[in-house]
GROMACS .gro file of C-alpha atoms in nm:
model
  355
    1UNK     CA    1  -0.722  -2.523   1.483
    2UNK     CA    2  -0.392  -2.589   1.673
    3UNK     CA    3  -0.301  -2.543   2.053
    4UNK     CA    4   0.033  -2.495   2.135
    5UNK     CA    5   0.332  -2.632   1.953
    6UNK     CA    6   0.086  -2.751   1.681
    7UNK     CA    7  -0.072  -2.966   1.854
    8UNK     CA    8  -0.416  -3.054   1.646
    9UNK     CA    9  -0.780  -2.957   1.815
   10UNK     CA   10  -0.843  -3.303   1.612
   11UNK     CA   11  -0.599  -3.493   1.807
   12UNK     CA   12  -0.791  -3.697   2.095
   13UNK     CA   13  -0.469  -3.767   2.274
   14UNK     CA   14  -0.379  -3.404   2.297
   15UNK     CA   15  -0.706  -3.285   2.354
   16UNK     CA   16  -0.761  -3.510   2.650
   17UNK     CA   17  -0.415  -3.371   2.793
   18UNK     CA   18  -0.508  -3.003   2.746
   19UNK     CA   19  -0.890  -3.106   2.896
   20UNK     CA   20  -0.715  -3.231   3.224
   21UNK     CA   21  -0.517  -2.946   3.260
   22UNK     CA   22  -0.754  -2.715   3.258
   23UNK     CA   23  -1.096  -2.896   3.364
   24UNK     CA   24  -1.316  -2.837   3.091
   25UNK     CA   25  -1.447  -3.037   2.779
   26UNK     CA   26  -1.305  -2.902   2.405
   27UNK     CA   27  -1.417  -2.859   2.093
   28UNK     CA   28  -1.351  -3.231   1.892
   29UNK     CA   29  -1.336  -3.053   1.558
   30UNK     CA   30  -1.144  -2.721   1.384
   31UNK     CA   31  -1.305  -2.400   1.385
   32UNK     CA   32  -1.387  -2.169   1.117
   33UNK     CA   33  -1.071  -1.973   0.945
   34UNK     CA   34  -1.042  -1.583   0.882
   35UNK     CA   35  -1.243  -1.596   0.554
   36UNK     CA   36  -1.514  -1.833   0.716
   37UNK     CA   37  -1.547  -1.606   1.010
   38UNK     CA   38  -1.629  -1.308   0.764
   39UNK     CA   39  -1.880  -1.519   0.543
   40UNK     CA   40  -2.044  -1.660   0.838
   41UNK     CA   41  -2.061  -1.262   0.968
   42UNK     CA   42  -2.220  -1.111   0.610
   43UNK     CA   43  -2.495  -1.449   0.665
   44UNK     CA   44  -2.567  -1.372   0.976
   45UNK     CA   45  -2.447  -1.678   1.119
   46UNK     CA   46  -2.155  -1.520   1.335
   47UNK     CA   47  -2.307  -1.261   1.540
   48UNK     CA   48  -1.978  -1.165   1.741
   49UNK     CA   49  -1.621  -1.150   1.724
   50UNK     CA   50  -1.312  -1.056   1.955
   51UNK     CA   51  -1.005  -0.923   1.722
   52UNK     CA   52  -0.687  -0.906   1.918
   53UNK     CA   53  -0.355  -0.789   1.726
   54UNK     CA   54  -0.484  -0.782   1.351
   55UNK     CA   55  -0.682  -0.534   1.113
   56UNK     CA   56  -0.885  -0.772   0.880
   57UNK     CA   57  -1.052  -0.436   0.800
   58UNK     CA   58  -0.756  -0.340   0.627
   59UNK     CA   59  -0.595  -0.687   0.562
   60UNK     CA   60  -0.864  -0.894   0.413
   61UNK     CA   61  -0.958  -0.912   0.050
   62UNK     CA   62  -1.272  -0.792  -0.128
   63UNK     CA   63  -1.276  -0.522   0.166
   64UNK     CA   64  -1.616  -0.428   0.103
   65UNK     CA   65  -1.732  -0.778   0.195
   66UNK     CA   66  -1.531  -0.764   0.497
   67UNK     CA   67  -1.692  -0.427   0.595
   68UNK     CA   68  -2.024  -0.493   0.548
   69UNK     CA   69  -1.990  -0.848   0.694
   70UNK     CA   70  -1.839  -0.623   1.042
   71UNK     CA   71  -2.122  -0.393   1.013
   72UNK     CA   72  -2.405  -0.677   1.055
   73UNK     CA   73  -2.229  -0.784   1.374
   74UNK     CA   74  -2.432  -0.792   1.700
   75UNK     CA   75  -2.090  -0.757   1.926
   76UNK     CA   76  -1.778  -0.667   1.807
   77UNK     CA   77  -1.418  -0.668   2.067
   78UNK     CA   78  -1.095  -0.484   1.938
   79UNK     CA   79  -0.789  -0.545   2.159
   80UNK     CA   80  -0.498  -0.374   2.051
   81UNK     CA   81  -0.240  -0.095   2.138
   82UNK     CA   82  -0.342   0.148   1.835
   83UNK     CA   83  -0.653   0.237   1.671
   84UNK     CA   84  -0.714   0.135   1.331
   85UNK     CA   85  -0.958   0.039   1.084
   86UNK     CA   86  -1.118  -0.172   1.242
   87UNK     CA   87  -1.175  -0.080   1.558
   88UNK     CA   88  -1.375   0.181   1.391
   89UNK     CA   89  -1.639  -0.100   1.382
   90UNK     CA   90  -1.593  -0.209   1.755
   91UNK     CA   91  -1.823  -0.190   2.011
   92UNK     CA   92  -1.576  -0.196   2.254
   93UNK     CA   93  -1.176  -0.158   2.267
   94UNK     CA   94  -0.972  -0.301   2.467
   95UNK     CA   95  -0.692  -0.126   2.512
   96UNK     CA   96  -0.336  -0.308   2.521
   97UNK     CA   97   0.036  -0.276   2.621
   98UNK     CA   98   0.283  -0.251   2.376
   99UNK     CA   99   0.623  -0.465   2.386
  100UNK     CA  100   0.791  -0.240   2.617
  101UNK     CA  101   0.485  -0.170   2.865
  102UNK     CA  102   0.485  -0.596   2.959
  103UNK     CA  103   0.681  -0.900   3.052
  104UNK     CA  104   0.671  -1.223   2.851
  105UNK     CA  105   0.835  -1.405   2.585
  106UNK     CA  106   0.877  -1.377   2.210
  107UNK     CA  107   0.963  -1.671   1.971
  108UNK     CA  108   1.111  -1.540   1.621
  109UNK     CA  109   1.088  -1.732   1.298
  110UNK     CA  110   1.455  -1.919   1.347
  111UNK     CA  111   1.208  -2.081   1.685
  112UNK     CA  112   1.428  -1.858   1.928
  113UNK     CA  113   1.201  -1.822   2.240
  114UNK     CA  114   1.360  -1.513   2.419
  115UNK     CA  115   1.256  -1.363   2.774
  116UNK     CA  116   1.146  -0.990   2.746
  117UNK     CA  117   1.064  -0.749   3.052
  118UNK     CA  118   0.846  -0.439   3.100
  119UNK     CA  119   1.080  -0.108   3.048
  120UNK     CA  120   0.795   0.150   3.146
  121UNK     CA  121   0.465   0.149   3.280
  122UNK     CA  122   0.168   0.096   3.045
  123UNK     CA  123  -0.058   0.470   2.928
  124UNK     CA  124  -0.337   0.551   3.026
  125UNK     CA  125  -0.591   0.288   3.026
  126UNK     CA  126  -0.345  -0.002   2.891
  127UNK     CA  127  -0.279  -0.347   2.995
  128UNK     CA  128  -0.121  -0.657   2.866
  129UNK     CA  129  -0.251  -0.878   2.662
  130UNK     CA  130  -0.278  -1.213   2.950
  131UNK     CA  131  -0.433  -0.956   3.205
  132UNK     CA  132  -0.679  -0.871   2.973
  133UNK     CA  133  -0.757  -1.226   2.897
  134UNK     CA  134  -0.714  -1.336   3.255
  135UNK     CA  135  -0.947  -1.075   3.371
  136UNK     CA  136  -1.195  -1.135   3.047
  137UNK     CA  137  -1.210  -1.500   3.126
  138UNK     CA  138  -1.238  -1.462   3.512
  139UNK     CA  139  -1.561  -1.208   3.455
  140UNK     CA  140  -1.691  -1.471   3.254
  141UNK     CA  141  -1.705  -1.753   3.535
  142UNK     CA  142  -1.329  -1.934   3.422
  143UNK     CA  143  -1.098  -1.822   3.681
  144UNK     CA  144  -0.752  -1.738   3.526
  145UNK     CA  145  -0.503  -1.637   3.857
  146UNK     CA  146  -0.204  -1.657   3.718
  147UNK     CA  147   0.080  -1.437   3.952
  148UNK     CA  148   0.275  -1.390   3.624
  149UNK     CA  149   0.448  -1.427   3.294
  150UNK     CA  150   0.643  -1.712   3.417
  151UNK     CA  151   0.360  -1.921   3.552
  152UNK     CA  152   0.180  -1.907   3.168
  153UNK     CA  153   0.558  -2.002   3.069
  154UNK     CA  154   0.534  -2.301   3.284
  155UNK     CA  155   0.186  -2.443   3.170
  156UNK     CA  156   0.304  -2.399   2.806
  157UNK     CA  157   0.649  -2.574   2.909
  158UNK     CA  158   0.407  -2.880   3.077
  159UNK     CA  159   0.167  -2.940   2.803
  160UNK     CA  160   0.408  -2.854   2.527
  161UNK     CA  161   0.686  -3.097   2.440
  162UNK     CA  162   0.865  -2.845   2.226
  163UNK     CA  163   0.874  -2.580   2.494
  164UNK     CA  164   0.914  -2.846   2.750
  165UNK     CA  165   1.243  -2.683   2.878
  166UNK     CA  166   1.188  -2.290   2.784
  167UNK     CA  167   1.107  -2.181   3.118
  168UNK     CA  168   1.173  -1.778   3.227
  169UNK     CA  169   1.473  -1.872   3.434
  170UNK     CA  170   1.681  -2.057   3.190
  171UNK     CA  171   1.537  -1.786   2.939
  172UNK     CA  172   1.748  -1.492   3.173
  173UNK     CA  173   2.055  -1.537   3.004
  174UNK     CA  174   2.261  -1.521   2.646
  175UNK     CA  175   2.012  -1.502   2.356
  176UNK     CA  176   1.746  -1.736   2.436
  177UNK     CA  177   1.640  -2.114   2.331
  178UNK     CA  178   1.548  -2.271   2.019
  179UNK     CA  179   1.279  -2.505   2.025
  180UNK     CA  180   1.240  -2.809   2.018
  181UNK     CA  181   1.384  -2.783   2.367
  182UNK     CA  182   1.213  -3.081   2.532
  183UNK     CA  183   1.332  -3.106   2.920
  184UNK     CA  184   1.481  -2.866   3.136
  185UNK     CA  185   1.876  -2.981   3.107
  186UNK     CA  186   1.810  -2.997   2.724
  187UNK     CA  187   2.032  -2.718   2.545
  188UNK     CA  188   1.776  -2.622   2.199
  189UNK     CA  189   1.786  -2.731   1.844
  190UNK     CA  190   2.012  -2.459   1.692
  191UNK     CA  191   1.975  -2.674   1.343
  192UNK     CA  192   1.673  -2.925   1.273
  193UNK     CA  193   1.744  -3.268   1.106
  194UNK     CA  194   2.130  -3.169   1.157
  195UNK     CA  195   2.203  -3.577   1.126
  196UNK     CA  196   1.908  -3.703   0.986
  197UNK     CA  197   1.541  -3.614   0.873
  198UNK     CA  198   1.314  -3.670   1.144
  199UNK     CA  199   1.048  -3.916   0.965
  200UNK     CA  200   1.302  -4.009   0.700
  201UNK     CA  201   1.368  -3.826   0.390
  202UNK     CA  202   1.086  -3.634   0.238
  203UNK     CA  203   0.862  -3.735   0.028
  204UNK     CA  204   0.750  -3.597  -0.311
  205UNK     CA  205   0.413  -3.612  -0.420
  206UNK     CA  206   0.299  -3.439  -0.746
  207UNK     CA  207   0.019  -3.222  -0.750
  208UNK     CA  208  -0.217  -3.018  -1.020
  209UNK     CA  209  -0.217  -2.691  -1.103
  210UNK     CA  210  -0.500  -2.496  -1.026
  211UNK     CA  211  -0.498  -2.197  -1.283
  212UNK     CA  212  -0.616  -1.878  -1.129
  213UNK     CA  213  -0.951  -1.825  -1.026
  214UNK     CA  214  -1.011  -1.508  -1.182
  215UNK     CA  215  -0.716  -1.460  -1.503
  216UNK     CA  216  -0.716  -1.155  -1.655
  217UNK     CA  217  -0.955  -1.065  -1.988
  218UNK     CA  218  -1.066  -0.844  -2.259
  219UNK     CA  219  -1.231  -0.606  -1.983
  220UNK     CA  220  -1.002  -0.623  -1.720
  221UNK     CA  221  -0.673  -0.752  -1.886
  222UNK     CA  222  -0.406  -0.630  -1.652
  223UNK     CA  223  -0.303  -0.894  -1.325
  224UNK     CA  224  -0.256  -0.698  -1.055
  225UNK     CA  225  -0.061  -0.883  -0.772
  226UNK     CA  226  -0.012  -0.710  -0.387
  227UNK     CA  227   0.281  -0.756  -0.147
  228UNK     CA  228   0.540  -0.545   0.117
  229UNK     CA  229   0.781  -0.282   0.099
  230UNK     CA  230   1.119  -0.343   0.279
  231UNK     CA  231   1.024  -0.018   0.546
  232UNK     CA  232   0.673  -0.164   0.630
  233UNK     CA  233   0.509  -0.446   0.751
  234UNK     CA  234   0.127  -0.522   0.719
  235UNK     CA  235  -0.129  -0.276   0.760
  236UNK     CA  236   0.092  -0.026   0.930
  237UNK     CA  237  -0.051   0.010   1.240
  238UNK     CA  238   0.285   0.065   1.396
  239UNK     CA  239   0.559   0.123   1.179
  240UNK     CA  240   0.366   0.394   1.027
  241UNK     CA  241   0.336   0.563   1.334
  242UNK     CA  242   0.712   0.597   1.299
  243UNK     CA  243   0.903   0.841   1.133
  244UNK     CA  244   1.205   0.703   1.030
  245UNK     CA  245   1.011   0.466   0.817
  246UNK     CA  246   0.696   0.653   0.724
  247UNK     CA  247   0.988   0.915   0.564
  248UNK     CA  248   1.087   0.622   0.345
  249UNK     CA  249   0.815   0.521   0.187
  250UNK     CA  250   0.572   0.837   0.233
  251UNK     CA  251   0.262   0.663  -0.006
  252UNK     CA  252   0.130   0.438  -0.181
  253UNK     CA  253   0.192   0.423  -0.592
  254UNK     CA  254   0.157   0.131  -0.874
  255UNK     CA  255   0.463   0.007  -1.019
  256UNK     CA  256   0.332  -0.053  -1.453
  257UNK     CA  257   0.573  -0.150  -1.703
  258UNK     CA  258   0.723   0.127  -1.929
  259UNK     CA  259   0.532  -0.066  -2.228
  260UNK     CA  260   0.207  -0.111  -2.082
  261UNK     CA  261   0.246   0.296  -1.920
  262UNK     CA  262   0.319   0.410  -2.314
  263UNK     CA  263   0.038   0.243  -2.430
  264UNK     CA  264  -0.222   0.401  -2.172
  265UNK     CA  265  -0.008   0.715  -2.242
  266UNK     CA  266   0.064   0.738  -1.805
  267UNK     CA  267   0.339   0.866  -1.736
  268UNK     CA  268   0.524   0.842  -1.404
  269UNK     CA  269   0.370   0.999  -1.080
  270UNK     CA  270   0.019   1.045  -1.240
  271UNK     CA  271  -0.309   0.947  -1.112
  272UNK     CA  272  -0.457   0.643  -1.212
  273UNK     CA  273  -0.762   0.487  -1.138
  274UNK     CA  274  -0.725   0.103  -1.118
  275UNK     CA  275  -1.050  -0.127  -1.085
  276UNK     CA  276  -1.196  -0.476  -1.026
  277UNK     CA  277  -1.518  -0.687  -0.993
  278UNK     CA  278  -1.504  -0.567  -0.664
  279UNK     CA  279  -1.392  -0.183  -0.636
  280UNK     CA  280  -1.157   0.056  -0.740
  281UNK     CA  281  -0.863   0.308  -0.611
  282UNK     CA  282  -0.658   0.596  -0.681
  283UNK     CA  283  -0.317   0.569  -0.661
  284UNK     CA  284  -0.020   0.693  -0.822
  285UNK     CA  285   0.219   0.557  -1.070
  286UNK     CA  286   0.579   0.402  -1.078
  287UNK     CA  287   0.713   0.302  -1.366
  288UNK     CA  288   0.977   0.047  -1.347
  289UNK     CA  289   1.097  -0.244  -1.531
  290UNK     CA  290   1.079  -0.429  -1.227
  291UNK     CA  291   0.693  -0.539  -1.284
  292UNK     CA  292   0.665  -0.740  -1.577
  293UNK     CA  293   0.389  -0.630  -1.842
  294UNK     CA  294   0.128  -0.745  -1.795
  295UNK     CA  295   0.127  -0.720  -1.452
  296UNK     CA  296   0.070  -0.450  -1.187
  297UNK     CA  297   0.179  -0.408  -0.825
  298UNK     CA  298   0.058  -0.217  -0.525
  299UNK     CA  299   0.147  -0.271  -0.190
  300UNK     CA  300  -0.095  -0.297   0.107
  301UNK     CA  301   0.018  -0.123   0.414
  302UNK     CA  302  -0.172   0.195   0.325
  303UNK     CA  303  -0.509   0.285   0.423
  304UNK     CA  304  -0.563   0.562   0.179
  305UNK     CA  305  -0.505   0.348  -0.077
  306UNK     CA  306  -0.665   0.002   0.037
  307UNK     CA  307  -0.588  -0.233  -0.218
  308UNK     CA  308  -0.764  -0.474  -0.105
  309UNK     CA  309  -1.066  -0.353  -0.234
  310UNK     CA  310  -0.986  -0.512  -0.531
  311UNK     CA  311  -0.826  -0.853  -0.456
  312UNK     CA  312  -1.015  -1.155  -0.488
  313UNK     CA  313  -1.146  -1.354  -0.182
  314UNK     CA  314  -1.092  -1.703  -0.324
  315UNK     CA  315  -0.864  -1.904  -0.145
  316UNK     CA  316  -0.592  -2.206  -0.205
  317UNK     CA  317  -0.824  -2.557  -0.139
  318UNK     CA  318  -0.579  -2.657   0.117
  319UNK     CA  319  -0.416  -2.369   0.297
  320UNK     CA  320  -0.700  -2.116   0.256
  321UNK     CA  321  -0.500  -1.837   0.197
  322UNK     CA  322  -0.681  -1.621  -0.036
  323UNK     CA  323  -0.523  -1.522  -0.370
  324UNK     CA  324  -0.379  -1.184  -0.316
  325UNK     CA  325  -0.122  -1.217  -0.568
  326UNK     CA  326  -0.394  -1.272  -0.884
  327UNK     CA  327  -0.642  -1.063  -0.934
  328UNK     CA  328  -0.754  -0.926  -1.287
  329UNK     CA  329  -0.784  -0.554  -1.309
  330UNK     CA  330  -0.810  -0.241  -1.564
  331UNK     CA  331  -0.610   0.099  -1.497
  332UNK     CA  332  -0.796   0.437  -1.626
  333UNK     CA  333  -0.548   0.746  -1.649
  334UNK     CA  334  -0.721   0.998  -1.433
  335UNK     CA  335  -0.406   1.303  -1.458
  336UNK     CA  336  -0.481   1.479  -1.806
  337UNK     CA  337  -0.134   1.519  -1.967
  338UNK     CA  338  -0.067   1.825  -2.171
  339UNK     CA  339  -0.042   1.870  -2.487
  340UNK     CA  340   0.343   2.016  -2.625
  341UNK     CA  341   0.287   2.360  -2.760
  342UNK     CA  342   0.483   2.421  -3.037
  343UNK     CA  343   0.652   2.773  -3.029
  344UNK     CA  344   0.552   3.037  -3.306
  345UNK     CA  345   0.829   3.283  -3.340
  346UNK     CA  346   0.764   3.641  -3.275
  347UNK     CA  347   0.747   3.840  -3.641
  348UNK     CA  348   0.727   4.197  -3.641
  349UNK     CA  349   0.445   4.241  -3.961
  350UNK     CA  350   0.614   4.597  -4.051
  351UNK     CA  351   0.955   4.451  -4.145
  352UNK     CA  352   0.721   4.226  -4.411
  353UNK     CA  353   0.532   4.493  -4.538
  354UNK     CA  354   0.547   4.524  -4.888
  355UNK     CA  355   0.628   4.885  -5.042
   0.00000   0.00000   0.00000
C-alpha cells in the first residue's frame, strides 16, 4: 500500500514520480492485505502468491483457514534462507542469502539506516534477495541491471526524501544515519520534533470501543491471549535454529492462574488440551501468577504447538491486524493425576491373636 518512505500507492503526485522513474503505469489504488490475500486464496479468487521472508503458515490466525486457503493455490513462490511451514506448500523455493552471505543496508526501529557487507560466500544454491528479484523481474520482460547494493541505495535516496542523503558512501563510517536525512550534506534526525511538532501539536480525537469480537462464554469461558518470549522472535525460523536460545526456552507451555489450575485440578507441567471454534492443541502447563484468571497465555514461536489454530481471524476496522490477543477458549486436563495412597501399617495378625 506504501512505496518507500511511506509514500501512499494513493498519492497521484508520488505515483507519477515513481512511474517516471521506472517507465511503467501503477496501480491507482491499495492492494489487498495479509488476511485479504488468504480469503481471496480459500475463494478462489487469488490463484498465486510469492512469500519472501515470512511464514503466514505458522503466523496467521485460524491456521486451518490459512492452510487450506495455500492448498487451493494454482502457484505458490517461497523465498527464504530456511525451510519452514510454509514452504511445505510451495511449488517452488527460492533459495536466499542470509545477513552475512550479502551486501546492503538495514534500518532499525530508532530509523538508523546502517551499511552491511557480505562476510562469506552464500551455500549452495543461495542468493540475495535483489538478485533474485533482479533476475525474477528480468525473466519476466522488466530488465532490472543494477551493478550493486549501492545503485538500489541511490534510486531509494532519489525518489525518497527521507533517505535522500543515506547513500553507501556516507553510510561507511561511525554507526550509520537516522532518517529523515534529506540531502547529501544533511547530518540525520537523531531526535524527531526536538523543537517543535512537525504539523503542530497533536491532536486528540476520541474514539469507541469496540468490545471483542468473540468474548469468552459458558462453553468456552477462558480468554486466551498469544505473544513472545524474550529468547524468540516470531515463528522461529532462525533463532530456533540456534542453540543458545532454543536451550532457553526448550517448548512451548500455557501460563493458567493458580485459581483457575485448582479448579480444573492441573497442576504444573501437565498436559492440557486447550480448544476453540477453530481447533485445538496440546501443550503443557505453567502456573504463574503472572496471567490473570481468567485469562490464558501461549506463545507462538513453536510449531509443535501452533497456537494459532485457535486465534480468531477478525481484525481491528482500521489497522487490520487481527485479534491475536482475544480469543475465547476451554482447557481439558489430558495428564490423569494420581490419587494419594494412604499408607496401612504393616500388623503382624499373630501378635493379635487371642488365646
Amino acid at each position: 500500500n506504501v512505496y518507500s518512505g511511506y509514500q501512499t500507492v494513493t498519492n497521484p503526485r508520488a505515483r507519477r514520480k515513481f512511474q517516471r522513474a521506472w517507465g511503467k503505469r501503477l496501480p491507482q489504488r491499495a492492494g489487498l492485505t495479509v488476511m485479504d490475500m488468504m480469503d481471496r486464496a480459500y475463494e478462489g479468487k487469488l490463484k498465486a502468491m510469492y512469500v519472501m521472508g515470512e511464514n503466514p503458515l505458522l503466523s496467521d490466525p485460524d491456521l486451518a483457514h490459512v492452510r487450506e486457503a495455500a492448498g487451493r493455490l494454482d502457484f505458490l513462490v517461497v523465498q527464504d534462507i530456511f525451510l519452514n511451514e510454509t514452504s511445505a506448500y510451495a511449488d517452488v523455493v527460492l533459495p536466499a542469502a542470509a545477513f552475512a552471505e550479502k551486501d546492503g543496508t538495514y534500518t532499525n526501529t530508532e530509523r538508523r539506516v546502517q551499511l552491511i557487507r557480505k562476510a562469506v560466500e552464500p551455500r549452495g544454491e543461495a542468493r540475495a534477495d535483489w538478485e533474485i528479484i533482479c533476475d525474477l523481474s528480468t525473466r519476466m520482460g522488466y530488465e532490472m541491471s543494477y551493478r550493486g547494493t549501492y545503485e538500489i541505495m541511490e534510486e531509494i535516496a532519489l525518489l525518497t526524501p527521507s533517505y535522500g542523503g543515506t547513500l553507501h558512501y556516507r553510510l561507511e563510517e561511525g554507526f550509520g544515519l537516522q532518517w529523515p536525512c534529506t540531502s547529501r550534506e544533511h547530518p540525520g534526525t537523531p531526535y524527531l520534533h526536538r523543537r517543535a511538532f512537525a504539523k503542530g501539536l497533536g491532536t486528540f480525537i476520541t474514539i469507541e470501543y469496540l468490545p471483542p469480537d468473540e468474548p469468552p462464554d459458558e462453553e468456552y469461558p477462558f480468554l486466551l491471549t498469544t505473544g513472545r518470549l524474550y529468547f524468540l522472535y516470531h515463528t522461529g525460523t532462525m533463532c530456533r535454529r540456534t542453540v543458545v536460545l532454543n536451550r532457553e526456552e526448550p517448548e512451548c507451555f500455557v501460563e493458567i492462574n493458580p485459581e483457575d489450575a485448582e479448579s480444573l485440578s492441573i497442576r504444573n507441567k501437565s498436559l492440557v488440551e486447550i480448544s476453540s471454534r477453530r481447533g485445538s492443541v496440546k501443550v503443557r502447563t505453567l502456573i504463574t501468577r503472572r496471567t490473570p484468571r481468567g485469562t490464558i497465555f501461549i506463545p507462538f514461536h513453536f510449531r509443535e504447538v501452533a497456537v494459532n489454530l485457535l486465534t480468531n481471524p477478525a481484525v481491528d476496522p482500521v489497522a487490520k491486524i487481527p485479534e491475536y490477543k482475544v480469543c475465547a477458549v476451554r482447557i481439558k486436563p489430558l495428564t490423569r493425576q494420581k490419587t494419594r495412597k494412604s499408607k496401612v501399617p504393616k500388623v503382624d495378625l499373630e501378635d493379635l491373636r487371642i488365646t
